[in-house]
PDB file of C-alpha atoms in Angstrom:
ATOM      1  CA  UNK Z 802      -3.479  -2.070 -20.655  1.00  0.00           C
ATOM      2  CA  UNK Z 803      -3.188  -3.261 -16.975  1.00  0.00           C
ATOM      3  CA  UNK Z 804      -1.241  -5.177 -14.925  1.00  0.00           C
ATOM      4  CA  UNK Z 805      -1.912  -6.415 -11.969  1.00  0.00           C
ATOM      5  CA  UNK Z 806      -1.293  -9.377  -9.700  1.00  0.00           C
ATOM      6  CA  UNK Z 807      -3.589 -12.153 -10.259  1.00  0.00           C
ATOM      7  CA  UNK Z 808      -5.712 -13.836  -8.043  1.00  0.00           C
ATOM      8  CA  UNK Z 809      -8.213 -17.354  -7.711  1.00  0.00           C
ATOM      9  CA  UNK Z 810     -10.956 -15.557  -9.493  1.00  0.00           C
ATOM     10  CA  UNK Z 811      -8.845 -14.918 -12.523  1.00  0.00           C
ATOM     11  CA  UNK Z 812      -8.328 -18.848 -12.249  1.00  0.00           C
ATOM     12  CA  UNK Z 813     -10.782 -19.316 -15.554  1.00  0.00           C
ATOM     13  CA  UNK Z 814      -9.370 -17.113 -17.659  1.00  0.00           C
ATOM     14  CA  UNK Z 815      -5.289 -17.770 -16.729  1.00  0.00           C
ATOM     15  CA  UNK Z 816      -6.496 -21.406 -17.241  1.00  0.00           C
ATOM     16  CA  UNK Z 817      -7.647 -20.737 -20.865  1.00  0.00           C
ATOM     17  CA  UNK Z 818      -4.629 -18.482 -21.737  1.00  0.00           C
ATOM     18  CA  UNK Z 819      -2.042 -21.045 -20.259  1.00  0.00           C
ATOM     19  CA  UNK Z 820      -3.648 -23.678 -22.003  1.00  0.00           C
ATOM     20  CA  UNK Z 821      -3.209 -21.477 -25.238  1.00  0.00           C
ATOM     21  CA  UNK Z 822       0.294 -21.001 -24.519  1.00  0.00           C
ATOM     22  CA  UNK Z 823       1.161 -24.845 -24.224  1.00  0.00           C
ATOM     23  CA  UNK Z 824      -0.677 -25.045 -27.572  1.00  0.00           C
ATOM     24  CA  UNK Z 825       0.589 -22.666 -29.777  1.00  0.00           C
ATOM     25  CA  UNK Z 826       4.350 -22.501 -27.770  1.00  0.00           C
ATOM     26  CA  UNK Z 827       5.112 -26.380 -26.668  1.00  0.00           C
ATOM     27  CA  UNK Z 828       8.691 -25.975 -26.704  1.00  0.00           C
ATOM     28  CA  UNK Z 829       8.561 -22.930 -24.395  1.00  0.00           C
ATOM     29  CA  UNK Z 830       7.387 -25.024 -21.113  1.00  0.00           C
ATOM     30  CA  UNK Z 831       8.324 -27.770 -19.260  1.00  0.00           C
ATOM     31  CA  UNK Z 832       4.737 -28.747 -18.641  1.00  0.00           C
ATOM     32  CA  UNK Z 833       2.699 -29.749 -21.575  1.00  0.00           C
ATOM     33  CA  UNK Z 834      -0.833 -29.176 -22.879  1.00  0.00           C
ATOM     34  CA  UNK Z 835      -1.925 -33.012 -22.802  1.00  0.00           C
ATOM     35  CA  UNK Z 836      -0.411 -32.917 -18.586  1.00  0.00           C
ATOM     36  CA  UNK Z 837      -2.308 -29.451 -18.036  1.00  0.00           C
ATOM     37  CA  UNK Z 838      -5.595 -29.485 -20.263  1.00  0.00           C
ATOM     38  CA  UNK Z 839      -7.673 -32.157 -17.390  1.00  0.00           C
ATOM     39  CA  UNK Z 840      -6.446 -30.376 -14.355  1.00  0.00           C
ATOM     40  CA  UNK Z 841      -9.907 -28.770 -12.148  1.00  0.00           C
ATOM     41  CA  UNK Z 842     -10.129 -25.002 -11.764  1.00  0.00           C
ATOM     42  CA  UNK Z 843      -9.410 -25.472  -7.670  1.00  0.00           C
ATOM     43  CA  UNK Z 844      -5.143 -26.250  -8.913  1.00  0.00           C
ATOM     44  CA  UNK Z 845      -5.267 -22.975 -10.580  1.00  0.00           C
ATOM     45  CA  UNK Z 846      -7.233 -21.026  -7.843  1.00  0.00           C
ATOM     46  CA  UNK Z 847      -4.615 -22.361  -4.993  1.00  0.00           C
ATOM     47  CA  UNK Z 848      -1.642 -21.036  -7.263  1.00  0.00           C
ATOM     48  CA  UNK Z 849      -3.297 -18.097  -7.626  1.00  0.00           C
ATOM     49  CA  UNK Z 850      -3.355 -18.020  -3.399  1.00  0.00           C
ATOM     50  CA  UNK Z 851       0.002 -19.028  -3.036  1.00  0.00           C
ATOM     51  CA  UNK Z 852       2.029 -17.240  -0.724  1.00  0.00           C
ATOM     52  CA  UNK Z 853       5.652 -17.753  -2.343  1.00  0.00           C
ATOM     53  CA  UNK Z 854       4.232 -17.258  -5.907  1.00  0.00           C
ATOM     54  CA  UNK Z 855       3.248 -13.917  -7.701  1.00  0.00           C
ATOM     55  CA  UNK Z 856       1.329 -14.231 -11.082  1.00  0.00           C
ATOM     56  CA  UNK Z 857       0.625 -11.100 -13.032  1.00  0.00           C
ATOM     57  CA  UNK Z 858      -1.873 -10.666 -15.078  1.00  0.00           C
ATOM     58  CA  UNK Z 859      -2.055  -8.173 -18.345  1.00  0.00           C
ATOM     59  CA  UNK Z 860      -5.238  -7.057 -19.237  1.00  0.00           C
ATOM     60  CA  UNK Z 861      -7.015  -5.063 -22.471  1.00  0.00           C
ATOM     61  CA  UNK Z 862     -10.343  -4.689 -21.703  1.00  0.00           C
ATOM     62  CA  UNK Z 863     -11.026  -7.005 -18.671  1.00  0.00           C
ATOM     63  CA  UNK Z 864      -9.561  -9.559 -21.244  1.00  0.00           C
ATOM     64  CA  UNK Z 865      -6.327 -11.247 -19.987  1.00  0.00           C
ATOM     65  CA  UNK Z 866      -3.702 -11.652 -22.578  1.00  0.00           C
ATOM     66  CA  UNK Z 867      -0.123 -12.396 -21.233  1.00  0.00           C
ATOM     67  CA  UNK Z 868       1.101 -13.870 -17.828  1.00  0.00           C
ATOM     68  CA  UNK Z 869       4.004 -14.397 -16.259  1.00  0.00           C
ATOM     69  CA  UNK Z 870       4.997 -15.935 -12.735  1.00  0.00           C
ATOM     70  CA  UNK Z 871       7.629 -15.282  -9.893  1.00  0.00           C
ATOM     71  CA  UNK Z 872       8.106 -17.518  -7.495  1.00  0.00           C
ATOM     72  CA  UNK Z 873      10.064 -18.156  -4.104  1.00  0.00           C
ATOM     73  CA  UNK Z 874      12.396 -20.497  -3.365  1.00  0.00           C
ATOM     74  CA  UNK Z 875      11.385 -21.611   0.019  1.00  0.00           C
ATOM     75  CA  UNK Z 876      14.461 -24.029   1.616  1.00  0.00           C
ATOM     76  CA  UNK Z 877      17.006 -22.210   3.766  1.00  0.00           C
ATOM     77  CA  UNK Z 878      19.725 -21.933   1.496  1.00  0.00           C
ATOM     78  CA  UNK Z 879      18.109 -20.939  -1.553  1.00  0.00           C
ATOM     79  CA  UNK Z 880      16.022 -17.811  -0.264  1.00  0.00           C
ATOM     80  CA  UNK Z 881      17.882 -15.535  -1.811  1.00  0.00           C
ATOM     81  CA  UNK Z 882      16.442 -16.610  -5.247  1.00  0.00           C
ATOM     82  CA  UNK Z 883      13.516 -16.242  -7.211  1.00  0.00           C
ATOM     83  CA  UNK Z 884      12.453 -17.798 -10.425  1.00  0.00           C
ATOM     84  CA  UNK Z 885      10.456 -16.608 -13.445  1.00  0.00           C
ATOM     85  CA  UNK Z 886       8.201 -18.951 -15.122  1.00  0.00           C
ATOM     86  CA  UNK Z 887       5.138 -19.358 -17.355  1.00  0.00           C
ATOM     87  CA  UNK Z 888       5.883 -15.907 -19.014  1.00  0.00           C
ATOM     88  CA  UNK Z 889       3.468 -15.745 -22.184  1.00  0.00           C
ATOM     89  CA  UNK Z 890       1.967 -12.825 -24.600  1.00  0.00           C
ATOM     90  CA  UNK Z 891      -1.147 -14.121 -27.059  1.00  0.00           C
ATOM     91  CA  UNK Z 892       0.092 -13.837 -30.293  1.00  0.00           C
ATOM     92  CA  UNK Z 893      -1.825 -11.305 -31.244  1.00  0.00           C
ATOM     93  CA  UNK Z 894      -0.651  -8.816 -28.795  1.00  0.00           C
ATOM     94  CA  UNK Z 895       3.408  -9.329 -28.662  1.00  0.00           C
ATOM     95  CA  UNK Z 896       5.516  -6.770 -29.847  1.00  0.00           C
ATOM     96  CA  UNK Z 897       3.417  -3.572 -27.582  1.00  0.00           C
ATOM     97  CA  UNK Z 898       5.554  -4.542 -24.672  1.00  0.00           C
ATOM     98  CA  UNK Z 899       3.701  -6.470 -22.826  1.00  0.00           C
ATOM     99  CA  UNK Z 900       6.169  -8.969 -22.406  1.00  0.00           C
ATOM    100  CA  UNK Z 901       8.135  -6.159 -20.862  1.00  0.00           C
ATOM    101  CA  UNK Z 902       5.634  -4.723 -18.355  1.00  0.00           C
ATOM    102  CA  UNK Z 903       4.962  -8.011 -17.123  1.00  0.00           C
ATOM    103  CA  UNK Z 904       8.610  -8.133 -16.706  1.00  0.00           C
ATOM    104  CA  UNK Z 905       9.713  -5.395 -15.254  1.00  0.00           C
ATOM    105  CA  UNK Z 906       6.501  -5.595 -12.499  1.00  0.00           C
ATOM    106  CA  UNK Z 907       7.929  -9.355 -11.736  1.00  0.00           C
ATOM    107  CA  UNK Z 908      11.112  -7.390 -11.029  1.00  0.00           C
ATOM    108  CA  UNK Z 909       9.995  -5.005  -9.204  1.00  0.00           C
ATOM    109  CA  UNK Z 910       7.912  -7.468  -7.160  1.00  0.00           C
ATOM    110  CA  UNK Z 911      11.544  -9.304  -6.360  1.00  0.00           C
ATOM    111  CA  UNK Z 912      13.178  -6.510  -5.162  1.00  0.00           C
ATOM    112  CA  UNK Z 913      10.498  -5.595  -3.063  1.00  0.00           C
ATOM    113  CA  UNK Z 914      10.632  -9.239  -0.906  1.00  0.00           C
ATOM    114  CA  UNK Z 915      12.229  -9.650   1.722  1.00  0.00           C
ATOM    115  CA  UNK Z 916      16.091 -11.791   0.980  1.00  0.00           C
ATOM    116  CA  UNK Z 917      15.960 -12.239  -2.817  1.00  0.00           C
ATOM    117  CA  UNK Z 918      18.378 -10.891  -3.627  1.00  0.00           C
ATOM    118  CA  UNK Z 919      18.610 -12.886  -7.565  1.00  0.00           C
ATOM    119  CA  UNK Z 920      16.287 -13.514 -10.684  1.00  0.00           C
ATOM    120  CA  UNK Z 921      16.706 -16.940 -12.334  1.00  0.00           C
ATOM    121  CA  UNK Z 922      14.791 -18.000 -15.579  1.00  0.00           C
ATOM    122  CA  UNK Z 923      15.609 -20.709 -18.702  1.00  0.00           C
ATOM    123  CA  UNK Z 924      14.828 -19.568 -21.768  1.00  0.00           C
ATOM    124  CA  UNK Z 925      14.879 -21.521 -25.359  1.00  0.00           C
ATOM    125  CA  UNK Z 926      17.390 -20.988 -27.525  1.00  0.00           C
ATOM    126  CA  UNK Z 927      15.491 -20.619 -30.699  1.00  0.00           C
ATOM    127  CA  UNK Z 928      13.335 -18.072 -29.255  1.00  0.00           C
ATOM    128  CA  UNK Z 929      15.049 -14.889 -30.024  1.00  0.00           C
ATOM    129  CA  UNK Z 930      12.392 -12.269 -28.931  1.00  0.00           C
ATOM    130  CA  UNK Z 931      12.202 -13.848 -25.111  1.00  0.00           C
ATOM    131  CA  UNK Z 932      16.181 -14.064 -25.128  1.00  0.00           C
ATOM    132  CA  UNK Z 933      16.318 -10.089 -26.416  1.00  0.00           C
ATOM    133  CA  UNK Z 934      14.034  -8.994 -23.924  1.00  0.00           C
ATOM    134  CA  UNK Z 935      15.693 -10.779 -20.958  1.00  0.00           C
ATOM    135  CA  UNK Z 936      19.039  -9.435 -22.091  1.00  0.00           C
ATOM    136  CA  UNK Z 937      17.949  -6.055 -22.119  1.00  0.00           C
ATOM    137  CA  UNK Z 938      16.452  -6.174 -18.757  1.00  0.00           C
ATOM    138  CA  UNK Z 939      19.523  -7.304 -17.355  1.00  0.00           C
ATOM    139  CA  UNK Z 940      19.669 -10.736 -17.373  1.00  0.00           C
ATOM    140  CA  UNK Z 941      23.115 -12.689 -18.076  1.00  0.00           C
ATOM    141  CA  UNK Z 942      23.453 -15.978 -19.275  1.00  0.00           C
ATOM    142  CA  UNK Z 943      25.020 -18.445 -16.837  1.00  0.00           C
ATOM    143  CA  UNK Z 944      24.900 -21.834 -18.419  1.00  0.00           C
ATOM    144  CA  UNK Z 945      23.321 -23.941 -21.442  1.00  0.00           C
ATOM    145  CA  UNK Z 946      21.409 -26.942 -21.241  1.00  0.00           C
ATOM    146  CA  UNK Z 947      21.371 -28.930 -24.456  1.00  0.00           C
ATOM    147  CA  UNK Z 948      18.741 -31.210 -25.673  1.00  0.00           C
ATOM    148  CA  UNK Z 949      16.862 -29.570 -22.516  1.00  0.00           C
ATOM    149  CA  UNK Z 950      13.188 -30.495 -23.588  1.00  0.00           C
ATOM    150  CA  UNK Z 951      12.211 -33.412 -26.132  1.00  0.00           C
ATOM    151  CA  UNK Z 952       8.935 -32.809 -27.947  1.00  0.00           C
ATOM    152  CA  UNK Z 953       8.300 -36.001 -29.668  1.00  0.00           C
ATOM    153  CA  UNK Z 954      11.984 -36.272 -30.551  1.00  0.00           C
ATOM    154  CA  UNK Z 955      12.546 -33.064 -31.197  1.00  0.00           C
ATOM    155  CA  UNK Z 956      14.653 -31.444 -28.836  1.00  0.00           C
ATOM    156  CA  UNK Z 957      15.410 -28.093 -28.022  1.00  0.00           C
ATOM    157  CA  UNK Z 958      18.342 -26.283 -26.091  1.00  0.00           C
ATOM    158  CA  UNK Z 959      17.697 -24.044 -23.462  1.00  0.00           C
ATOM    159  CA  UNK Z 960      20.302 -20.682 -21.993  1.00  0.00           C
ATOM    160  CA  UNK Z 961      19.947 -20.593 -18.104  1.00  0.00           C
ATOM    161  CA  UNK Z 962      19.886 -16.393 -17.143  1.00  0.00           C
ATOM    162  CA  UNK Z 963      20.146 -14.854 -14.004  1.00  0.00           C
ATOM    163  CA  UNK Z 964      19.463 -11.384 -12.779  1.00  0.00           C
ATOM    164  CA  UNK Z 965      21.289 -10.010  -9.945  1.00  0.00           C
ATOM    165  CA  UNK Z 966      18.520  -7.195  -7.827  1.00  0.00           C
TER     166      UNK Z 966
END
């Protein structure tokens, strides 16, 4: 396995496996497949070029498999922050730790820039695996958001976590 940071020509394939993720794991994103599934290649390509955003990549093969995304918060009084979004593992491949890896390289990749100085994610309640491996990398929860997403009226709670670097 490698992991690497991602970049606009890895737009296709981070487009198919996101698109995968808001499939087969609604509740675990804000955005939703129906919002994402029409959006052209060139969105994906000028995340992937971003300069306050760091997407890694996991890789078997040439094949990517799970993602995850850091990214900068850019007004004055929030640059000490970071977030961590879009974190995902194909079903097929969770439980190797790759979840992990991708993890611990978003960390790194935090520590490593200059005045973040915090980690901050949401993750839903009901998914126990996520909320394990977050905990054991250091993360503390900080507050609880009920009802945080509705999925055609079914709503789910999320924990907000926050890593101190």
């Amino acid at each position: 396995m490698e992991i690497r940071k991602l970049n606009p020509s890895d737009a296709k394939q981070y487009v198919k496996l996101r698109l995968e993720a808001l499939r087969m794991n609604p509740e675990a994103f804000g955005s939703s497949y129906e919002e994402e599934k029409d959006n052209p290649i060139e969105l994906y390509e000028g995340r992937l070029r971003s300069e306050t955003s760091y997407h890694f990549g996991a890789f078997v093969h040439e094949q990517l498999i799970g993602v995850v995304s850091l990214v900068k918060e850019t007004k004055q009084k929030f640059r000490h922050r970071a977030n961590i979004f879009a974190m995902y593992v194909t079903p097929s491949k969770r439980g190797c730790g790759i979840g992990k890896g991708l993890m611990q390289r978003a960390i790194e990749t935090a520590k490593d820039l200059d005045e973040v100085e915090q980690l901050h994610l949401s993750v839903v309640t009901t998914n126990e695996s996520a909320r394990k491996l977050y905990l054991s990398l250091g993360f503390n929860v900080y507050g609880y958001d009920k009802r945080a997403l509705n999925i055609n009226n079914l709503y789910f709670d999320e924990e907000h976590m926050v890593k101190f670097l």
